[in-house]
Amino acid sequence: MNKLTKALKKHWITLWLVVAALSLAIVAAFAIYTRITIAKRVISTQAGVNSLFSSDHMNSTMMKVIEPMMNNSRDAEVPVYVFNYAYPKESVYREDETEYELSASIGKLDLNDNFTPLSGDKLTALGAMNYSITHNTSGESFKFGTGGSASYTFKDRTIAGGAPNFDQFTLVFDKNEVSSSPNGYCMKLVATPYNSDLPVLTGYVMVRYSKQANTGWSGALEEIDADKEDDYDGYNYYLEGNGKGRLTFRWNAQKLAINPDFLNNPNNSFSGTVSEPDANGMSELTINVDSANVNRYEIQFYKVDSKNYSYSHTDVEHYLPDTDPTDWVPDE
């Protein structure tokens, strides 16, 4: 023992240096590991940020939308939405405010999807017609042909962050120019975010007169992939049809929560409020519909408690039953 003590005393400086070096190595290794861990965490939270800017009429490549016009006695109005989340899934959204500008042009889209802005006499003649675009939030509006222009840009538009939010525009197409031809006047929309991490969205919107003899509305759950049912945070349910009246749809309020944005959207009109759940947990709501304005609604429903309730595709089909024509009451 005395020999060991003497040896330690003799070489204590060397021993201290070895211990210090080992300690520094451990600290450095921990620091490197910590930095890697933090980096991975930051990357994972930022994944998918480029999808948190979307639209129902535009996408990051090119979207062509032909809206059916059931009533040609008045100008056709087409609502267009821009979202701060990956539409229609609202569970992930931007925390920061989204700033962007939207450019709109009017022209013709040929069968090969080549867009040509109006010019010359055709643009001049547009002044006597009603083609316009309005930013609903601010009320800023532009009538195509004004000042001999076939395009207009809404600058410095913003969508609030911290929740799933949207911005809305309304396109107007002159009733006298809308026909059953697919080559009527087209509006090109380009939404450019000020944040370069977000995608530029592009869409082409046309209106086609589509007279139908039959009227009626119905609704159904959008198809569910049974192999990925555990990955769903919620579900899309659509209502669509032709005619004006009232449509009642139902869902299990104990298992699914309806998107409050749908209920609070000032463009949606309801007869009454959401009913209290019945003995089977089913609530219902009646919406006033008019296909001359909107011929399709998409509603999101979210899981209430995936730990205690089953959300297999067969169960969800019972939670969101089909809305059939008997739930539709046309206006007299």
CSV table of C-alpha atoms in Angstrom, one decimal:
chain,number,residue,atom,x,y,z
A,1,MET,CA,0.0,0.0,0.0
A,2,ASN,CA,2.9,2.3,0.9
A,3,LYS,CA,4.5,1.5,-2.4
A,4,LEU,CA,1.3,2.4,-4.3
A,5,THR,CA,1.0,5.7,-2.4
A,6,LYS,CA,4.6,6.6,-3.1
A,7,ALA,CA,4.0,5.7,-6.8
A,8,LEU,CA,0.9,7.9,-7.0
A,9,LYS,CA,2.6,10.8,-5.3
A,10,LYS,CA,5.6,10.5,-7.7
A,11,HIS,CA,3.4,10.5,-10.8
A,12,TRP,CA,0.4,12.6,-9.6
A,13,ILE,CA,0.9,15.2,-12.3
A,14,THR,CA,0.8,12.6,-15.0
A,15,LEU,CA,-2.2,11.0,-13.5
A,16,TRP,CA,-4.0,14.3,-13.2
A,17,LEU,CA,-3.3,15.1,-16.8
A,18,VAL,CA,-4.8,11.7,-17.9
A,19,VAL,CA,-7.9,12.3,-15.8
A,20,ALA,CA,-8.3,15.8,-17.2
A,21,ALA,CA,-7.9,14.6,-20.8
A,22,LEU,CA,-10.5,11.9,-20.3
A,23,SER,CA,-13.0,14.4,-18.7
A,24,LEU,CA,-12.5,16.8,-21.6
A,25,ALA,CA,-13.1,14.0,-24.1
A,26,ILE,CA,-16.3,12.9,-22.4
A,27,VAL,CA,-17.6,16.5,-22.3
A,28,ALA,CA,-16.7,17.0,-25.9
A,29,ALA,CA,-18.4,13.8,-26.9
A,30,PHE,CA,-21.5,14.8,-25.0
A,31,ALA,CA,-21.5,18.2,-26.6
A,32,ILE,CA,-21.2,16.7,-30.0
A,33,TYR,CA,-24.0,14.2,-29.3
A,34,THR,CA,-26.2,17.1,-27.9
A,35,ARG,CA,-25.7,19.2,-31.0
A,36,ILE,CA,-26.6,16.3,-33.2
A,37,THR,CA,-29.7,15.6,-31.1
A,38,ILE,CA,-30.8,19.3,-31.2
A,39,ALA,CA,-30.1,19.4,-35.0
A,40,LYS,CA,-32.2,16.3,-35.6
A,41,ARG,CA,-35.0,17.8,-33.4
A,42,VAL,CA,-35.0,21.1,-35.3
A,43,ILE,CA,-35.0,19.3,-38.7
A,44,SER,CA,-37.9,17.1,-37.7
A,45,THR,CA,-40.0,20.0,-36.5
A,46,GLN,CA,-39.4,21.9,-39.8
A,47,ALA,CA,-40.2,18.9,-42.0
A,48,GLY,CA,-43.1,19.6,-44.3
A,49,VAL,CA,-42.9,23.4,-43.9
A,50,ASN,CA,-43.1,23.8,-47.7
A,51,SER,CA,-46.6,22.3,-47.7
A,52,LEU,CA,-48.0,24.8,-45.2
A,53,PHE,CA,-49.2,27.1,-48.0
A,54,SER,CA,-52.0,25.7,-50.1
A,55,SER,CA,-55.3,26.4,-51.9
A,56,ASP,CA,-58.4,24.7,-53.0
A,57,HIS,CA,-57.9,26.1,-56.6
A,58,MET,CA,-54.1,26.3,-56.8
A,59,ASN,CA,-51.2,24.0,-56.2
A,60,SER,CA,-47.4,24.0,-56.5
A,61,THR,CA,-47.5,22.6,-60.0
A,62,MET,CA,-50.6,23.6,-61.9
A,63,MET,CA,-54.3,23.1,-61.1
A,64,LYS,CA,-57.1,23.4,-63.6
A,65,VAL,CA,-60.6,23.8,-62.1
A,66,ILE,CA,-63.8,24.0,-64.1
A,67,GLU,CA,-66.6,25.1,-61.9
A,68,PRO,CA,-70.1,24.1,-63.1
A,69,MET,CA,-72.6,26.9,-63.4
A,70,MET,CA,-76.2,25.7,-62.9
A,71,ASN,CA,-77.9,29.0,-63.2
A,72,ASN,CA,-77.1,31.3,-66.1
A,73,SER,CA,-79.5,34.1,-65.0
A,74,ARG,CA,-76.8,35.8,-63.0
A,75,ASP,CA,-73.0,36.2,-62.9
A,76,ALA,CA,-71.1,33.2,-61.6
A,77,GLU,CA,-69.1,33.7,-58.4
A,78,VAL,CA,-66.3,31.3,-57.5
A,79,PRO,CA,-64.8,31.5,-54.0
A,80,VAL,CA,-61.0,30.7,-53.9
A,81,TYR,CA,-59.2,30.0,-50.6
A,82,VAL,CA,-55.5,30.2,-49.6
A,83,PHE,CA,-54.5,28.3,-46.4
A,84,ASN,CA,-51.7,28.3,-44.0
A,85,TYR,CA,-51.8,24.5,-43.8
A,86,ALA,CA,-51.7,21.6,-46.2
A,87,TYR,CA,-55.4,21.7,-47.3
A,88,PRO,CA,-57.5,20.0,-46.4
A,89,LYS,CA,-55.6,18.6,-43.3
A,90,GLU,CA,-55.7,21.3,-40.6
A,91,SER,CA,-53.8,19.4,-37.9
A,92,VAL,CA,-50.4,21.0,-38.8
A,93,TYR,CA,-50.3,24.7,-39.6
A,94,ARG,CA,-47.8,27.6,-39.7
A,95,GLU,CA,-47.1,29.3,-36.4
A,96,ASP,CA,-45.8,32.4,-38.1
A,97,GLU,CA,-47.9,34.9,-40.1
A,98,THR,CA,-47.9,34.0,-43.9
A,99,GLU,CA,-47.3,37.0,-46.2
A,100,TYR,CA,-47.8,36.7,-49.9
A,101,GLU,CA,-49.2,38.3,-53.1
A,102,LEU,CA,-51.7,37.0,-55.5
A,103,SER,CA,-51.7,37.9,-59.2
A,104,ALA,CA,-54.7,37.3,-61.4
A,105,SER,CA,-54.9,37.4,-65.2
A,106,ILE,CA,-57.7,36.8,-67.6
A,107,GLY,CA,-57.3,35.0,-71.0
A,108,LYS,CA,-57.9,31.8,-72.9
A,109,LEU,CA,-56.6,28.3,-72.0
A,110,ASP,CA,-56.3,26.0,-75.1
A,111,LEU,CA,-56.7,22.3,-75.2
A,112,ASN,CA,-53.0,21.8,-74.4
A,113,ASP,CA,-53.3,24.0,-71.3
A,114,ASN,CA,-51.4,26.9,-72.8
A,115,PHE,CA,-52.7,30.2,-71.3
A,116,THR,CA,-52.8,33.4,-73.5
A,117,PRO,CA,-53.8,36.7,-71.8
A,118,LEU,CA,-56.5,38.8,-73.5
A,119,SER,CA,-55.3,41.7,-75.5
A,120,GLY,CA,-56.4,44.1,-78.2
A,121,ASP,CA,-60.1,44.3,-79.1
A,122,LYS,CA,-61.0,41.4,-76.9
A,123,LEU,CA,-59.5,43.1,-73.9
A,124,THR,CA,-61.2,46.4,-74.8
A,125,ALA,CA,-64.6,44.6,-75.2
A,126,LEU,CA,-64.1,43.2,-71.7
A,127,GLY,CA,-64.8,46.6,-70.2
A,128,ALA,CA,-68.5,46.2,-71.0
A,129,MET,CA,-68.6,42.8,-69.2
A,130,ASN,CA,-68.4,41.8,-65.6
A,131,TYR,CA,-65.2,39.9,-64.9
A,132,SER,CA,-63.6,40.7,-61.6
A,133,ILE,CA,-61.7,39.5,-58.6
A,134,THR,CA,-62.2,40.7,-55.0
A,135,HIS,CA,-60.2,40.1,-51.9
A,136,ASN,CA,-62.9,39.4,-49.3
A,137,THR,CA,-61.0,40.4,-46.2
A,138,SER,CA,-60.0,43.9,-47.3
A,139,GLY,CA,-62.7,44.5,-50.0
A,140,GLU,CA,-60.1,45.4,-52.5
A,141,SER,CA,-61.4,44.6,-56.0
A,142,PHE,CA,-60.4,44.8,-59.6
A,143,LYS,CA,-62.5,44.6,-62.8
A,144,PHE,CA,-60.6,43.1,-65.7
A,145,GLY,CA,-60.3,45.5,-68.6
A,146,THR,CA,-60.0,48.5,-66.3
A,147,GLY,CA,-57.2,50.8,-67.7
A,148,GLY,CA,-56.7,48.3,-70.5
A,149,SER,CA,-55.3,45.7,-68.2
A,150,ALA,CA,-55.8,42.0,-68.3
A,151,SER,CA,-54.1,41.4,-64.9
A,152,TYR,CA,-53.9,42.7,-61.4
A,153,THR,CA,-51.8,41.9,-58.3
A,154,PHE,CA,-53.0,42.0,-54.7
A,155,LYS,CA,-49.8,42.7,-52.7
A,156,ASP,CA,-49.0,42.3,-49.0
A,157,ARG,CA,-51.8,39.8,-48.2
A,158,THR,CA,-51.4,38.1,-44.8
A,159,ILE,CA,-52.8,34.9,-43.1
A,160,ALA,CA,-52.5,34.9,-39.4
A,161,GLY,CA,-50.5,32.1,-37.8
A,162,GLY,CA,-50.9,30.0,-34.6
A,163,ALA,CA,-54.0,28.3,-35.9
A,164,PRO,CA,-55.4,26.9,-39.1
A,165,ASN,CA,-56.5,30.1,-41.0
A,166,PHE,CA,-57.3,31.1,-44.6
A,167,ASP,CA,-57.6,34.1,-46.9
A,168,GLN,CA,-60.4,34.3,-49.5
A,169,PHE,CA,-60.9,35.8,-52.9
A,170,THR,CA,-64.1,35.8,-55.1
A,171,LEU,CA,-63.9,35.5,-58.9
A,172,VAL,CA,-66.8,36.8,-61.0
A,173,PHE,CA,-67.5,35.5,-64.5
A,174,ASP,CA,-70.0,37.4,-66.7
A,175,LYS,CA,-73.2,35.3,-67.2
A,176,ASN,CA,-73.4,36.3,-70.9
A,177,GLU,CA,-70.0,34.9,-71.7
A,178,VAL,CA,-70.3,31.6,-69.9
A,179,SER,CA,-71.2,28.7,-72.1
A,180,SER,CA,-71.0,24.9,-72.2
A,181,SER,CA,-67.7,25.2,-74.2
A,182,PRO,CA,-64.6,24.3,-72.2
A,183,ASN,CA,-62.7,27.1,-73.9
A,184,GLY,CA,-64.4,30.0,-72.3
A,185,TYR,CA,-62.6,32.8,-70.6
A,186,CYS,CA,-60.2,31.6,-67.9
A,187,MET,CA,-58.6,33.3,-64.9
A,188,LYS,CA,-55.0,32.4,-64.0
A,189,LEU,CA,-54.1,32.8,-60.4
A,190,VAL,CA,-50.6,32.8,-59.0
A,191,ALA,CA,-50.0,33.1,-55.2
A,192,THR,CA,-46.4,33.9,-54.4
A,193,PRO,CA,-45.3,33.7,-50.7
A,194,TYR,CA,-42.7,36.2,-49.4
A,195,ASN,CA,-41.0,33.3,-47.6
A,196,SER,CA,-39.0,31.4,-50.1
A,197,ASP,CA,-39.4,28.1,-48.1
A,198,LEU,CA,-43.0,28.0,-49.2
A,199,PRO,CA,-44.2,27.0,-52.7
A,200,VAL,CA,-45.6,29.2,-55.4
A,201,LEU,CA,-49.2,28.2,-56.1
A,202,THR,CA,-50.7,28.3,-59.6
A,203,GLY,CA,-54.2,27.6,-60.8
A,204,TYR,CA,-56.5,28.2,-63.8
A,205,VAL,CA,-60.2,28.7,-63.1
A,206,MET,CA,-63.0,28.4,-65.6
A,207,VAL,CA,-66.8,28.3,-65.4
A,208,ARG,CA,-68.9,26.1,-67.6
A,209,TYR,CA,-72.7,26.2,-68.0
A,210,SER,CA,-73.9,22.8,-67.0
A,211,LYS,CA,-77.6,22.6,-67.1
A,212,GLN,CA,-79.0,19.6,-65.4
A,213,ALA,CA,-82.7,18.5,-65.3
A,214,ASN,CA,-82.4,16.7,-62.0
A,215,THR,CA,-81.8,18.4,-58.7
A,216,GLY,CA,-80.7,17.0,-55.4
A,217,TRP,CA,-78.0,16.9,-52.8
A,218,SER,CA,-76.2,14.1,-51.1
A,219,GLY,CA,-73.0,13.6,-49.0
A,220,ALA,CA,-70.5,10.9,-48.2
A,221,LEU,CA,-67.2,10.2,-46.4
A,222,GLU,CA,-64.2,10.5,-48.7
A,223,GLU,CA,-62.5,7.1,-49.3
A,224,ILE,CA,-60.3,5.9,-46.4
A,225,ASP,CA,-57.2,3.8,-47.0
A,226,ALA,CA,-57.8,0.9,-44.6
A,227,ASP,CA,-54.0,0.2,-44.4
A,228,LYS,CA,-53.3,3.7,-43.0
A,229,GLU,CA,-56.4,4.3,-40.8
A,230,ASP,CA,-54.2,4.7,-37.7
A,231,ASP,CA,-52.4,7.6,-39.4
A,232,TYR,CA,-55.5,9.7,-39.8
A,233,ASP,CA,-56.1,12.7,-37.5
A,234,GLY,CA,-59.4,13.2,-39.0
A,235,TYR,CA,-61.6,12.7,-42.1
A,236,ASN,CA,-63.0,14.6,-45.0
A,237,TYR,CA,-66.8,14.5,-45.6
A,238,TYR,CA,-68.3,16.1,-48.7
A,239,LEU,CA,-71.7,17.5,-49.6
A,240,GLU,CA,-72.5,18.1,-53.2
A,241,GLY,CA,-75.4,18.5,-55.5
A,242,ASN,CA,-77.6,20.6,-57.7
A,243,GLY,CA,-80.4,22.9,-56.7
A,244,LYS,CA,-81.4,25.3,-53.9
A,245,GLY,CA,-82.8,24.2,-50.5
A,246,ARG,CA,-81.8,22.7,-47.2
A,247,LEU,CA,-79.6,19.6,-46.6
A,248,THR,CA,-79.3,17.8,-43.2
A,249,PHE,CA,-76.2,15.7,-42.4
A,250,ARG,CA,-75.3,13.7,-39.3
A,251,TRP,CA,-72.2,12.5,-37.4
A,252,ASN,CA,-71.3,10.9,-34.1
A,253,ALA,CA,-70.4,13.8,-31.9
A,254,GLN,CA,-69.1,11.5,-29.2
A,255,LYS,CA,-66.4,10.1,-31.5
A,256,LEU,CA,-65.8,13.0,-34.0
A,257,ALA,CA,-65.6,16.7,-33.6
A,258,ILE,CA,-66.6,18.9,-36.6
A,259,ASN,CA,-64.2,21.6,-37.8
A,260,PRO,CA,-65.3,24.8,-36.1
A,261,ASP,CA,-64.0,26.8,-39.1
A,262,PHE,CA,-66.8,25.3,-41.2
A,263,LEU,CA,-69.4,26.3,-38.6
A,264,ASN,CA,-67.9,29.9,-38.3
A,265,ASN,CA,-67.4,30.5,-42.0
A,266,PRO,CA,-69.6,33.5,-42.8
A,267,ASN,CA,-70.1,32.2,-46.3
A,268,ASN,CA,-72.0,29.1,-44.9
A,269,SER,CA,-75.6,29.5,-44.0
A,270,PHE,CA,-77.3,27.2,-41.6
A,271,SER,CA,-80.9,26.5,-40.5
A,272,GLY,CA,-80.6,26.3,-36.7
A,273,THR,CA,-77.5,25.1,-34.8
A,274,VAL,CA,-75.8,21.7,-34.1
A,275,SER,CA,-78.3,19.5,-32.3
A,276,GLU,CA,-77.5,17.8,-29.0
A,277,PRO,CA,-76.4,14.2,-29.4
A,278,ASP,CA,-79.2,11.6,-29.4
A,279,ALA,CA,-79.1,8.3,-27.5
A,280,ASN,CA,-76.7,7.0,-30.1
A,281,GLY,CA,-74.4,10.0,-29.9
A,282,MET,CA,-75.5,11.4,-33.3
A,283,SER,CA,-75.8,15.1,-33.9
A,284,GLU,CA,-77.1,16.8,-37.0
A,285,LEU,CA,-76.9,20.1,-38.7
A,286,THR,CA,-78.9,21.6,-41.6
A,287,ILE,CA,-77.1,23.7,-44.2
A,288,ASN,CA,-78.8,26.1,-46.7
A,289,VAL,CA,-77.4,25.2,-50.1
A,290,ASP,CA,-77.6,26.8,-53.5
A,291,SER,CA,-75.5,25.2,-56.3
A,292,ALA,CA,-75.6,28.4,-58.3
A,293,ASN,CA,-73.1,29.7,-55.7
A,294,VAL,CA,-71.5,26.6,-54.2
A,295,ASN,CA,-72.1,23.1,-55.4
A,296,ARG,CA,-69.6,21.2,-53.1
A,297,TYR,CA,-68.6,21.5,-49.5
A,298,GLU,CA,-65.7,19.7,-47.8
A,299,ILE,CA,-66.0,19.3,-44.0
A,300,GLN,CA,-63.3,18.0,-41.7
A,301,PHE,CA,-64.1,15.9,-38.7
A,302,TYR,CA,-61.4,15.0,-36.1
A,303,LYS,CA,-60.9,12.1,-33.8
A,304,VAL,CA,-62.1,12.8,-30.2
A,305,ASP,CA,-60.4,10.0,-28.3
A,306,SER,CA,-58.4,7.4,-30.3
A,307,LYS,CA,-57.4,5.6,-27.0
A,308,ASN,CA,-60.9,4.7,-26.0
A,309,TYR,CA,-62.8,4.5,-29.3
A,310,SER,CA,-62.2,2.4,-32.4
A,311,TYR,CA,-61.5,4.4,-35.6
A,312,SER,CA,-61.4,1.5,-38.1
A,313,HIS,CA,-62.7,2.4,-41.5
A,314,THR,CA,-65.8,0.3,-40.9
A,315,ASP,CA,-66.6,2.1,-37.7
A,316,VAL,CA,-65.9,5.6,-39.1
A,317,GLU,CA,-68.4,4.9,-41.9
A,318,HIS,CA,-71.0,4.5,-39.1
A,319,TYR,CA,-69.8,7.7,-37.3
A,320,LEU,CA,-70.2,9.6,-40.6
A,321,PRO,CA,-73.2,8.0,-42.4
A,322,ASP,CA,-74.1,8.8,-46.0
A,323,THR,CA,-76.4,11.8,-46.5
A,324,ASP,CA,-78.9,10.7,-49.1
A,325,PRO,CA,-81.5,12.6,-51.2
A,326,THR,CA,-84.1,12.1,-48.5
A,327,ASP,CA,-82.1,14.5,-46.3
A,328,TRP,CA,-82.5,17.2,-49.0
A,329,VAL,CA,-85.5,19.6,-49.0
A,330,PRO,CA,-85.7,21.8,-52.1
A,331,ASP,CA,-87.0,25.4,-51.9
A,332,GLU,CA,-90.5,25.7,-53.4
